[in-house]
Tab-separated table of C-alpha atoms in Angstrom:
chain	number	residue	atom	x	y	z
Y	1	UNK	CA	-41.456	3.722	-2.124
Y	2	UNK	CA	-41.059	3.157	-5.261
Y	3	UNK	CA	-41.020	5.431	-8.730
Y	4	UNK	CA	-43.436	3.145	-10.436
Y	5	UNK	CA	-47.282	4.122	-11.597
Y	6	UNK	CA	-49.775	5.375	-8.842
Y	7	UNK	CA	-53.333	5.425	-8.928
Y	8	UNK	CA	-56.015	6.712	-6.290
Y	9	UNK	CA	-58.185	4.807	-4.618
Y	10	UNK	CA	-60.379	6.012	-2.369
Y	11	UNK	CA	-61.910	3.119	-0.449
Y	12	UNK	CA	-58.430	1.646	0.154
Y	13	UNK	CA	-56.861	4.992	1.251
Y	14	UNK	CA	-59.548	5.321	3.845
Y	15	UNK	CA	-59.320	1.877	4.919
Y	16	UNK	CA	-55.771	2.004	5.536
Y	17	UNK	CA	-55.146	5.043	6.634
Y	18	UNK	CA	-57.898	4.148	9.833
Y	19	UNK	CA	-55.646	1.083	10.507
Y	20	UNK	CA	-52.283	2.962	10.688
Y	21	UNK	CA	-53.793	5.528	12.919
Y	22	UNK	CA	-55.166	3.092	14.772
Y	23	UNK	CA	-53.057	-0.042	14.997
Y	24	UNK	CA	-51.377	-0.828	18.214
Y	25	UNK	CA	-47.491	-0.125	18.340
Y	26	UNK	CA	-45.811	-3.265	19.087
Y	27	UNK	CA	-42.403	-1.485	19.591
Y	28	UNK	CA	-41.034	1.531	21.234
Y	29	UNK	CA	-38.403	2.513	18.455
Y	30	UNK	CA	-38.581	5.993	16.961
Y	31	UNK	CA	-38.186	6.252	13.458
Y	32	UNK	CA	-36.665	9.205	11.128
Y	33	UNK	CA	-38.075	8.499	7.187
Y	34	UNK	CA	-35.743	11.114	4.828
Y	35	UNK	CA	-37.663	9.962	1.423
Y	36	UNK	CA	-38.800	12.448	-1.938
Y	37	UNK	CA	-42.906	10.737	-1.920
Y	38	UNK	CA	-44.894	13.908	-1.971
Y	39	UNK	CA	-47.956	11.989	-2.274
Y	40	UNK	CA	-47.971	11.524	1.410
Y	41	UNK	CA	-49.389	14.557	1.557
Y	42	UNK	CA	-52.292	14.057	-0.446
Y	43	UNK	CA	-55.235	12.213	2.374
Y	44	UNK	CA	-56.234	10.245	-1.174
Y	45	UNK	CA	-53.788	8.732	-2.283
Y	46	UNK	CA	-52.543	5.333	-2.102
Y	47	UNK	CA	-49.498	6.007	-1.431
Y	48	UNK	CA	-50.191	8.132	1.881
Y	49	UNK	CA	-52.192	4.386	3.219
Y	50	UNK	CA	-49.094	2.701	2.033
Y	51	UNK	CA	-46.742	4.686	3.894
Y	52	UNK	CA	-48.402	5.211	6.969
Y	53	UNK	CA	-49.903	1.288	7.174
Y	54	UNK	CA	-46.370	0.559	6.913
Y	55	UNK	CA	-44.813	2.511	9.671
Y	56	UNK	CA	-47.784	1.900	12.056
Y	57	UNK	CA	-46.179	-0.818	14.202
Y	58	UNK	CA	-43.687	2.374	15.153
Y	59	UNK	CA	-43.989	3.873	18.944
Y	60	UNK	CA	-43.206	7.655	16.282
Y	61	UNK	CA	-42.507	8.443	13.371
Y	62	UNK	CA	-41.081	11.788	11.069
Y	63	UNK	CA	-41.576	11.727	7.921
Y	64	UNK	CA	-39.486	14.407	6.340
Y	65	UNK	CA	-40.147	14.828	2.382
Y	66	UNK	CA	-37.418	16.761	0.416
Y	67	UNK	CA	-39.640	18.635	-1.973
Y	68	UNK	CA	-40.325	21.886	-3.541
Y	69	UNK	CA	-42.941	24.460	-2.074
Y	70	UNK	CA	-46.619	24.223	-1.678
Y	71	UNK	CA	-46.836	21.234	0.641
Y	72	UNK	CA	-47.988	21.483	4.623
Y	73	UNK	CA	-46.961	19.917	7.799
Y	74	UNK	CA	-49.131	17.796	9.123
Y	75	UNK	CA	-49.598	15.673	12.618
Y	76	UNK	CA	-51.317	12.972	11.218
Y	77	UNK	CA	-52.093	11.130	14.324
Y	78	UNK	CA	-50.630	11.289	17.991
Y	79	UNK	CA	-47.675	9.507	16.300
Y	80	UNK	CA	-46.742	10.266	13.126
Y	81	UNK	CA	-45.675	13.615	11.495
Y	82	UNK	CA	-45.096	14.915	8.098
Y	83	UNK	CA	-42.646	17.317	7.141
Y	84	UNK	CA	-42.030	19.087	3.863
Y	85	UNK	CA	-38.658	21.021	3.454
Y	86	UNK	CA	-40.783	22.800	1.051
Y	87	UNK	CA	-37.420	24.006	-0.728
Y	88	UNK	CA	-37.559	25.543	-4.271
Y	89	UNK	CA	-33.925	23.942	-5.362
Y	90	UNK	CA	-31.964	20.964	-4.469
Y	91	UNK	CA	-29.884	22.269	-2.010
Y	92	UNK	CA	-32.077	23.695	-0.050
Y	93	UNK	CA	-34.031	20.765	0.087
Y	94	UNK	CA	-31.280	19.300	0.760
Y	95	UNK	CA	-30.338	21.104	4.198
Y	96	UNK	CA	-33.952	21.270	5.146
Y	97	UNK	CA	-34.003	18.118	5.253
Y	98	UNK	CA	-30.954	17.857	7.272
Y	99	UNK	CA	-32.050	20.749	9.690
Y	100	UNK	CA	-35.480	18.973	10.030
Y	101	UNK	CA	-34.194	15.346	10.562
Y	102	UNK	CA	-31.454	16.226	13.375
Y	103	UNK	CA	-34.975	18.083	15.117
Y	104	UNK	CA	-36.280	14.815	15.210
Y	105	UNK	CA	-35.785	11.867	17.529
Y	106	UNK	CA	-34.919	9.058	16.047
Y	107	UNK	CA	-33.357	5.224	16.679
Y	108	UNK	CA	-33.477	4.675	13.292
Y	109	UNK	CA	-33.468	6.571	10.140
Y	110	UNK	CA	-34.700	5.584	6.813
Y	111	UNK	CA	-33.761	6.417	3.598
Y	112	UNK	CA	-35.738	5.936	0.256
Y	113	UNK	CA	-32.591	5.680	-1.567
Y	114	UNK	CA	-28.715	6.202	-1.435
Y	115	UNK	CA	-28.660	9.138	-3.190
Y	116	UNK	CA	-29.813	12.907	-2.068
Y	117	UNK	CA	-32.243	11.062	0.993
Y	118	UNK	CA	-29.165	8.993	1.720
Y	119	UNK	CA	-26.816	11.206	2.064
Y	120	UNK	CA	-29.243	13.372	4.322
Y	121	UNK	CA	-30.074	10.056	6.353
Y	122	UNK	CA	-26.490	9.203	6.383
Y	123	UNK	CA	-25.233	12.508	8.373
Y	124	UNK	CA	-28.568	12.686	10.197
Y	125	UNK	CA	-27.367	9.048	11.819
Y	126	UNK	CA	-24.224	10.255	11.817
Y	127	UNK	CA	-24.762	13.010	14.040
Y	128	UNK	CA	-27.065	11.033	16.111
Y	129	UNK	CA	-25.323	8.108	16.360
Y	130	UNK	CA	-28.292	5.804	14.865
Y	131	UNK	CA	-28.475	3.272	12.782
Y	132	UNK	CA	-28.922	4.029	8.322
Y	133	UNK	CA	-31.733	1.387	7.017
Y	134	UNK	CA	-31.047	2.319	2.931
Y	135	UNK	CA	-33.776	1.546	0.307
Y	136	UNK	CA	-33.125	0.854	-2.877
Y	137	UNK	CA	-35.937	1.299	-5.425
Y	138	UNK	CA	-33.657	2.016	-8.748
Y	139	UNK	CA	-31.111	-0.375	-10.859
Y	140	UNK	CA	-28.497	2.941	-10.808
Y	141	UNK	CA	-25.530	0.170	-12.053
Y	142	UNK	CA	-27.205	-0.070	-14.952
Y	143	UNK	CA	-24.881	1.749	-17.445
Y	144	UNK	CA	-28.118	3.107	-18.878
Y	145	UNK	CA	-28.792	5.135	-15.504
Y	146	UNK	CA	-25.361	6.583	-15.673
Y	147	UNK	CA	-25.840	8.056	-19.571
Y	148	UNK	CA	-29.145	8.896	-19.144
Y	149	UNK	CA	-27.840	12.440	-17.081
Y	150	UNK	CA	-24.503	14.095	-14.882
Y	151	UNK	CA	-27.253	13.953	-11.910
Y	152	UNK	CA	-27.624	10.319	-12.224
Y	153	UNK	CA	-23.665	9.632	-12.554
Y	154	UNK	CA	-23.061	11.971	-9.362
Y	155	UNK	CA	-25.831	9.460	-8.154
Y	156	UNK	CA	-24.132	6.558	-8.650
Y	157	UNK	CA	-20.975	7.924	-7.190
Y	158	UNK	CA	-22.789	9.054	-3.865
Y	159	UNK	CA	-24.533	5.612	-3.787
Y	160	UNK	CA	-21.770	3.337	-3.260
Y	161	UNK	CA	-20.552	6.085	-0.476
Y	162	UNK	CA	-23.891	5.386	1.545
Y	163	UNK	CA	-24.147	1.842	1.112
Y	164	UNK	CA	-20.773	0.938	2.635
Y	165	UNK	CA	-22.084	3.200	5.912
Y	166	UNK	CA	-25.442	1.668	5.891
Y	167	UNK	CA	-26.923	-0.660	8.812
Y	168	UNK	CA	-28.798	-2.631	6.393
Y	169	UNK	CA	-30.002	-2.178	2.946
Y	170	UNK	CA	-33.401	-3.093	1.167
Y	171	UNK	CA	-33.770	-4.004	-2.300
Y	172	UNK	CA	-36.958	-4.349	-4.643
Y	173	UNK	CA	-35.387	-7.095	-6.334
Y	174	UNK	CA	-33.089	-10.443	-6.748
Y	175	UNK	CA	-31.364	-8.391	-9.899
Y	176	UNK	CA	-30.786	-5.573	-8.265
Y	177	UNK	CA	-29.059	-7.233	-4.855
Y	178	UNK	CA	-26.891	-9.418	-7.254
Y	179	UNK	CA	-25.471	-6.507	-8.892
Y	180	UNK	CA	-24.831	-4.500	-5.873
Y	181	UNK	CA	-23.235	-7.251	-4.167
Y	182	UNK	CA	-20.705	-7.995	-7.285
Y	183	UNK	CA	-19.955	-4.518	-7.297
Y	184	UNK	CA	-19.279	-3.462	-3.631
Y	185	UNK	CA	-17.836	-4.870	-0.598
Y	186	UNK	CA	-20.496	-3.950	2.361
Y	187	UNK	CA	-20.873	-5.164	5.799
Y	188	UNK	CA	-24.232	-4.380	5.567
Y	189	UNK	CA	-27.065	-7.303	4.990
Y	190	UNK	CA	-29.047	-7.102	2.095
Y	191	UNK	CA	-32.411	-7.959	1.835
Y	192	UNK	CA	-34.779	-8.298	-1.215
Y	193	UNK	CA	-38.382	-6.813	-0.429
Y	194	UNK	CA	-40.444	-6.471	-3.228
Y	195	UNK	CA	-42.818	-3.531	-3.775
Y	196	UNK	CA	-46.483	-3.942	-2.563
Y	197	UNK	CA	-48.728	-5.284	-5.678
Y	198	UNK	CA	-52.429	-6.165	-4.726
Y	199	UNK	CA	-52.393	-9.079	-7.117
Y	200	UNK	CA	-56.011	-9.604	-6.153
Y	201	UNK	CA	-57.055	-6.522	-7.447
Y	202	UNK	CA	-55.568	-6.907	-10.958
Y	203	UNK	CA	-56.959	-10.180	-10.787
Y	204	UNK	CA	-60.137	-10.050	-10.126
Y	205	UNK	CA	-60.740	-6.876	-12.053
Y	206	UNK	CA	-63.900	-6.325	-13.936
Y	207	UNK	CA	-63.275	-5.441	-17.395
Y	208	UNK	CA	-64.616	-2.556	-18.972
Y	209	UNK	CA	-67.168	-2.580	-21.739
Y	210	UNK	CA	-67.051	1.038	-23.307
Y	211	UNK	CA	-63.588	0.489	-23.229
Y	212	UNK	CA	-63.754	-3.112	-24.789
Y	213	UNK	CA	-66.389	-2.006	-27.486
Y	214	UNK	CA	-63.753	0.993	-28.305
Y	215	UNK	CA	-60.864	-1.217	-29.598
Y	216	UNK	CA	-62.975	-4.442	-30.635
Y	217	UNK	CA	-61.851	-4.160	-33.990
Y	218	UNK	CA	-58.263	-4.827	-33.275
Y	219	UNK	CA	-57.671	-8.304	-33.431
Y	220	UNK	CA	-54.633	-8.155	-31.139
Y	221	UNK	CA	-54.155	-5.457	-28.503
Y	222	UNK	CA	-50.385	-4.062	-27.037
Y	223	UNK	CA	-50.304	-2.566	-24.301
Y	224	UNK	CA	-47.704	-0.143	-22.926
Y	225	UNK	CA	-48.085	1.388	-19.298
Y	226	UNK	CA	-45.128	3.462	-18.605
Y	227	UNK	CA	-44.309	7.080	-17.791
Y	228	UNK	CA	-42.854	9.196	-21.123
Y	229	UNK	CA	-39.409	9.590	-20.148
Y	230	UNK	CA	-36.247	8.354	-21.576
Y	231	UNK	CA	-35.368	5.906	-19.358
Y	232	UNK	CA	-38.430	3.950	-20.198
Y	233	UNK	CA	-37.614	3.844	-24.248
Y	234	UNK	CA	-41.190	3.879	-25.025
Y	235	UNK	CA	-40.225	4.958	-28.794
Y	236	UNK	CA	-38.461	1.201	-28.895
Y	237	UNK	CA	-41.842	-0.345	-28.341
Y	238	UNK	CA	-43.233	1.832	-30.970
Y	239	UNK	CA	-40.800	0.480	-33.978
Y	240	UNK	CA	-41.231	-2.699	-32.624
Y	241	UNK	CA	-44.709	-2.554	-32.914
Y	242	UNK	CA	-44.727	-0.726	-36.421
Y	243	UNK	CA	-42.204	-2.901	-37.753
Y	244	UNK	CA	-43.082	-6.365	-36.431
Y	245	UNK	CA	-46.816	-6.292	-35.724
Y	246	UNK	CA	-49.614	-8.218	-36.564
Y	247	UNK	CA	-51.940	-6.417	-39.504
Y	248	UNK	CA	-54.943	-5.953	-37.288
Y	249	UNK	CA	-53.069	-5.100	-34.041
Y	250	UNK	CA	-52.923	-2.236	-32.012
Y	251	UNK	CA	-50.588	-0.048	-30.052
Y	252	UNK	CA	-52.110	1.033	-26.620
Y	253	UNK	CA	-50.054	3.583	-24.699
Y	254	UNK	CA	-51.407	4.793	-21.207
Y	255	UNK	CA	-49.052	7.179	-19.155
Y	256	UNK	CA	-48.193	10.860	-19.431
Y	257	UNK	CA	-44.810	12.459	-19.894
Y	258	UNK	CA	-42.335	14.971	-21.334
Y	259	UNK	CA	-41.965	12.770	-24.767
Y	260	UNK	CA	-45.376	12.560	-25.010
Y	261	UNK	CA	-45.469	15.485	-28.113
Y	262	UNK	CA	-42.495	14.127	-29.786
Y	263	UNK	CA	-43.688	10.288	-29.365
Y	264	UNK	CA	-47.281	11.079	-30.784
Y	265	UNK	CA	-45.112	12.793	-33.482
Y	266	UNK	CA	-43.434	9.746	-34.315
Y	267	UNK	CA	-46.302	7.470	-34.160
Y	268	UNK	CA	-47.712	9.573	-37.305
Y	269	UNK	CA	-44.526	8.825	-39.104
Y	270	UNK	CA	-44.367	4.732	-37.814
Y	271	UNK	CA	-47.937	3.948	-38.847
Y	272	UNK	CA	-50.022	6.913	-40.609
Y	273	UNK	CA	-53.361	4.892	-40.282
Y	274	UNK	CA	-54.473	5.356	-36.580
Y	275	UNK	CA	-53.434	2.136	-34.361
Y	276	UNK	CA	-51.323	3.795	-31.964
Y	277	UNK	CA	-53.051	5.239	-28.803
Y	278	UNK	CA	-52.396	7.882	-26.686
Y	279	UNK	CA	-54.721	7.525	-23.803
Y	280	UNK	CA	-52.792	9.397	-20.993
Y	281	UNK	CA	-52.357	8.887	-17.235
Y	282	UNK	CA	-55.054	6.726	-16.112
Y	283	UNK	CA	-55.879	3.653	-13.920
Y	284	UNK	CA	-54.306	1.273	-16.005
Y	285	UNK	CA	-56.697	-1.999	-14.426
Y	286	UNK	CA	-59.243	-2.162	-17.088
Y	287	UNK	CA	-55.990	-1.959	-20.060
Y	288	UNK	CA	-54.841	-5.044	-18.162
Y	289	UNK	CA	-57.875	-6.754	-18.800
Y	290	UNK	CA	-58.212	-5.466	-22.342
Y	291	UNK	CA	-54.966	-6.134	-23.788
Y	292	UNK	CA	-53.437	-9.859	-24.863
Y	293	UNK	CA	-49.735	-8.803	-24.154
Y	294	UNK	CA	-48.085	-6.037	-22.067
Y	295	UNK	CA	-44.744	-4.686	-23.437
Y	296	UNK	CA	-42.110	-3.240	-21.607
Y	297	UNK	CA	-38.807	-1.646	-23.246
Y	298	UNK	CA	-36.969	-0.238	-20.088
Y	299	UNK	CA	-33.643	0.854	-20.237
Y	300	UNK	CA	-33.457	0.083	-16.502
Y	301	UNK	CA	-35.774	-0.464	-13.724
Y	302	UNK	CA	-35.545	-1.378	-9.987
Y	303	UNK	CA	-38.487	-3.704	-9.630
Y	304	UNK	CA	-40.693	-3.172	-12.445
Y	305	UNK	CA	-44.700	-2.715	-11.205
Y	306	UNK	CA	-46.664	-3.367	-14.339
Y	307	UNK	CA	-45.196	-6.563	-15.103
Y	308	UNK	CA	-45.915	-7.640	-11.524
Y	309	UNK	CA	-49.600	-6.018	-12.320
Y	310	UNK	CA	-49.754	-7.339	-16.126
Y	311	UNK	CA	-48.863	-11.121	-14.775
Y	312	UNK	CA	-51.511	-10.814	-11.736
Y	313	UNK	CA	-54.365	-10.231	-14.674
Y	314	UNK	CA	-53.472	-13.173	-16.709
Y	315	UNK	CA	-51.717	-11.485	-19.363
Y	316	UNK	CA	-48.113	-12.434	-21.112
Y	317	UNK	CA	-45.168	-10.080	-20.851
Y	318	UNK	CA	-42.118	-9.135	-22.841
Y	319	UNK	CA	-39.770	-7.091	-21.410
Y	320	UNK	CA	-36.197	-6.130	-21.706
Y	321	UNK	CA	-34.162	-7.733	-18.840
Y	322	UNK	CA	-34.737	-5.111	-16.327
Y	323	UNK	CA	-35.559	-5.107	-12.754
Y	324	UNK	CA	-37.451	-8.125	-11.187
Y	325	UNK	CA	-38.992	-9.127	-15.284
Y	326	UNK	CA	-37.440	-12.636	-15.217
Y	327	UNK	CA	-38.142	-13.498	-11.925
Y	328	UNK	CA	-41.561	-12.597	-12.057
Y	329	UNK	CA	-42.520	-14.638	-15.056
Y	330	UNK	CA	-41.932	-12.354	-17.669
Y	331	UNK	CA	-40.236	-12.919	-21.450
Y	332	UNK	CA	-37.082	-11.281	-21.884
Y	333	UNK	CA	-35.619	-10.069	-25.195
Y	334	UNK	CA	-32.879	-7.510	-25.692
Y	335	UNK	CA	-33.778	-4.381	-27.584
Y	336	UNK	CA	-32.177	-6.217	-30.450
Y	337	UNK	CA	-34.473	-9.647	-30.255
Y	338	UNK	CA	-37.481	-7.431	-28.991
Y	339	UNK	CA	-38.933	-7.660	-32.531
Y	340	UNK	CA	-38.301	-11.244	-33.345
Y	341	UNK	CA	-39.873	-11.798	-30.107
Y	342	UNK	CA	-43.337	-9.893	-31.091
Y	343	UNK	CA	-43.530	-11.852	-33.796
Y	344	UNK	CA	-43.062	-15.370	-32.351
Y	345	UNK	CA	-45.610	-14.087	-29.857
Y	346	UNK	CA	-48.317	-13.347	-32.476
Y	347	UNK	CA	-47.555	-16.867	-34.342
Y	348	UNK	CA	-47.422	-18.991	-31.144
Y	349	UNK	CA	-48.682	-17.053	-27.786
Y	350	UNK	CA	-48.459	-17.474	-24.712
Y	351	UNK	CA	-52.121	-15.954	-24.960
Y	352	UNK	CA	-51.503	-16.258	-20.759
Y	353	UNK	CA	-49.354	-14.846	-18.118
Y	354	UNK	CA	-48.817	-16.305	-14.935
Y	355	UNK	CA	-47.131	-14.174	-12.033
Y	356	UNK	CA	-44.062	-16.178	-10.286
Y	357	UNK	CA	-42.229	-15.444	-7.205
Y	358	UNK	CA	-44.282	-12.875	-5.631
Y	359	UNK	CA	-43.447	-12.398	-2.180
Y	360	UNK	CA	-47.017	-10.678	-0.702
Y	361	UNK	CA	-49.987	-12.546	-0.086
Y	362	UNK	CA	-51.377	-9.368	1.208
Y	363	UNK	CA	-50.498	-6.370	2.510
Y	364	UNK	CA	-50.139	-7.182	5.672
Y	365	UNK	CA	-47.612	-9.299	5.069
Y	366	UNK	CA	-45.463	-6.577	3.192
Y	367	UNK	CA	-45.672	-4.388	6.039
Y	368	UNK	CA	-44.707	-7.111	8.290
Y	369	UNK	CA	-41.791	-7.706	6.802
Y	370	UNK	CA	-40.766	-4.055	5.687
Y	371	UNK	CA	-41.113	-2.703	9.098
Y	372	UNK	CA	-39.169	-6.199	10.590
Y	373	UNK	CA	-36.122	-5.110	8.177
Y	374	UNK	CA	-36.293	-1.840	10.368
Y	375	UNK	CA	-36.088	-2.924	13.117
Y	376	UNK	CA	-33.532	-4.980	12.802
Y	377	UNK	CA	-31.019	-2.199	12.282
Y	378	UNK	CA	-31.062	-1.550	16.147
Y	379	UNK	CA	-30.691	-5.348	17.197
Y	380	UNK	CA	-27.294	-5.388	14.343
């Protein structure tokens, strides 16, 4: 369940929300989810289809979302339940979560990561003797994670607790499993399943002509889709940019945040002519097909969605070396060589990008596989 980028689509949600609530169950294990996704809530999001396409194959599931107030419990189908601790601080979402999950039967629980959900998960299975399936979504051995806050080091200290008591753990990414494995001894398998990407949509996505007619006098369009928040060091790709760009190029910057005063501040110092764009939180599909290069300047990331997205619509990346970025096709430069980078890019291309080592031919498959990994904690 990853942190990355969501985006609402109606036709899908509807579409796969009918086939979780209607799919056969192929298996009579009980599953406990402890995750943080309030989205699952919402009956339009993506997300909610996601979730509940995923879990379908289940003979019942609880979904129990550590969050703050305003969110109600819902039977979604004979089957599945949602639960909101619905908690206005963290530890009291964290013992709602712990009261709700031990009300729950369960033969496995499932954590979205090895932090607060983990911990929950891990004395939920405790207690009732079931199997821990951990997720991990986030690159928290990244010494970036650890500065970035005291929440994030206490994190990083509670991960490494629930990963040695896990069944099995899932990871978005080669990186990520290679760096968990070199740092801890588990007996736990690890398996690498990446997030769900509809390639096909980025793909085959039908560009946008106000929005094409809007920027047609940049030669060159950069595109940055990230949220504003430090970890994702969108200010780096703004000095890059000012300092290293072509002369008719622009800066394209869709995503929403709480830098997004003080990094439209600094764009007026960077470049005081207007080529740096603040378009917001949007569907990011039509930038894709707009821009000539995606950049990403990450501090750390687990898998890394919009390079998976930015590749699937033919379009060349550079990215710090975060997350799933090399493996996936993209070029990788160190905040140091980011700038000599841009500029071999604008002398010499590529003008394409080609997505590598994508796991998913459809979604199908993903859930396939992500509920298989589940499963397999009761045969371990």
């Amino acid at each position: 369940m990853e942190e990355a980028e969501q985006r609402t689509e109606t036709a899908q949600v509807g579409k796969g929300e009918q086939q979780a609530l209607h799919s056969k169950h192929h298996t009579s294990i009980r599953l406990l989810v402890v995750g943080t996704e309030t989205a699952v809530f919402d009956k339009e999001s993506r997300v909610r289809a996601r979730i509940l396409e995923s879990v379908a194959s289940f003979s019942s599931v609880r979904i129990v979302v550590l969050c703050g107030e305003g969110y109600v419990a819902e039977r979604v189908s004979q089957s599945v339940s949602l639960q909101p601790t619905n908690s206005s601080t963290r530890v009291g979402r964290l013992f709602s979560g712990l009261y709700f999950g031990l009300r729950a039967r369960a033969d496995v629980v499932s954590v979205q990561d090895p932090f607060e959900t983990g911990v929950v998960g891990w004395l939920i299975a405790l207690l009732k003797r079931s199997p821990l399936h951990v997720q991990v979504h986030t690159d928290f051995l990244s010494p970036e994670y650890s500065r970035h806050s005291f929440l994030n080091r206490a994190r990083r200290f509670f991960a490494g607790f629930v990963l040695r008591r896990a069944t099995r753990i899932r990871v978005v990414s080669s990186n990520l499993k290679r760096g968990i494995e070199a740092r801890y001894v588990l007996k736990a398998p690890i398996t690498v399943l990446p997030v769900f990407v509809d390639v096909e949509r980025f793909r085959f996505a039908i560009p946008d002509p106000a929005l094409q007619e809007r920027f047609a006098r940049f030669s060159r369009k950069i595109l940055v889709v990230s949220r504003l928040e430090p970890e994702k060091n969108v200010a780096l790709a703004m000095r890059t940019f000012a300092e290293c760009s072509h002369e008719n190029a622009c800066l394209i910057i869709v995503g929403d945040g709480s830098e997004r005063e003080s990094l439209e501040a600094l764009a007026q110092k960077l470049v005081p002519s207007r080529k740096i764009f603040f378009e917001g939180a949007r569907d990011s599909t039509p930038y894709y097909k707009l821009a000539d290069l995606l950049l990403l300047t990450s501090r750390y990331e687990g898998f890394g969605v919009v390079i998976a997205e930015a590749l699937a619509a033919g379009k060349p990346v550079i990215s710090t070396n975060v997350g799933a970025a090399r493996e996936l096709g993209a070029l990788i430069a160190s905040p140091d060589e980011l700038g000599e980078r841009l500029i071999e890019w604008f002398k010499h291309g590529p003008a394409e990008g080609r997505l590598q080592n994508y796991a998913y031919r459809d979604f199908e498959t993903y859930a396939r596989e992500y509920a298989s990994d589940i499963k397999a904690c009761v045969r371990a």
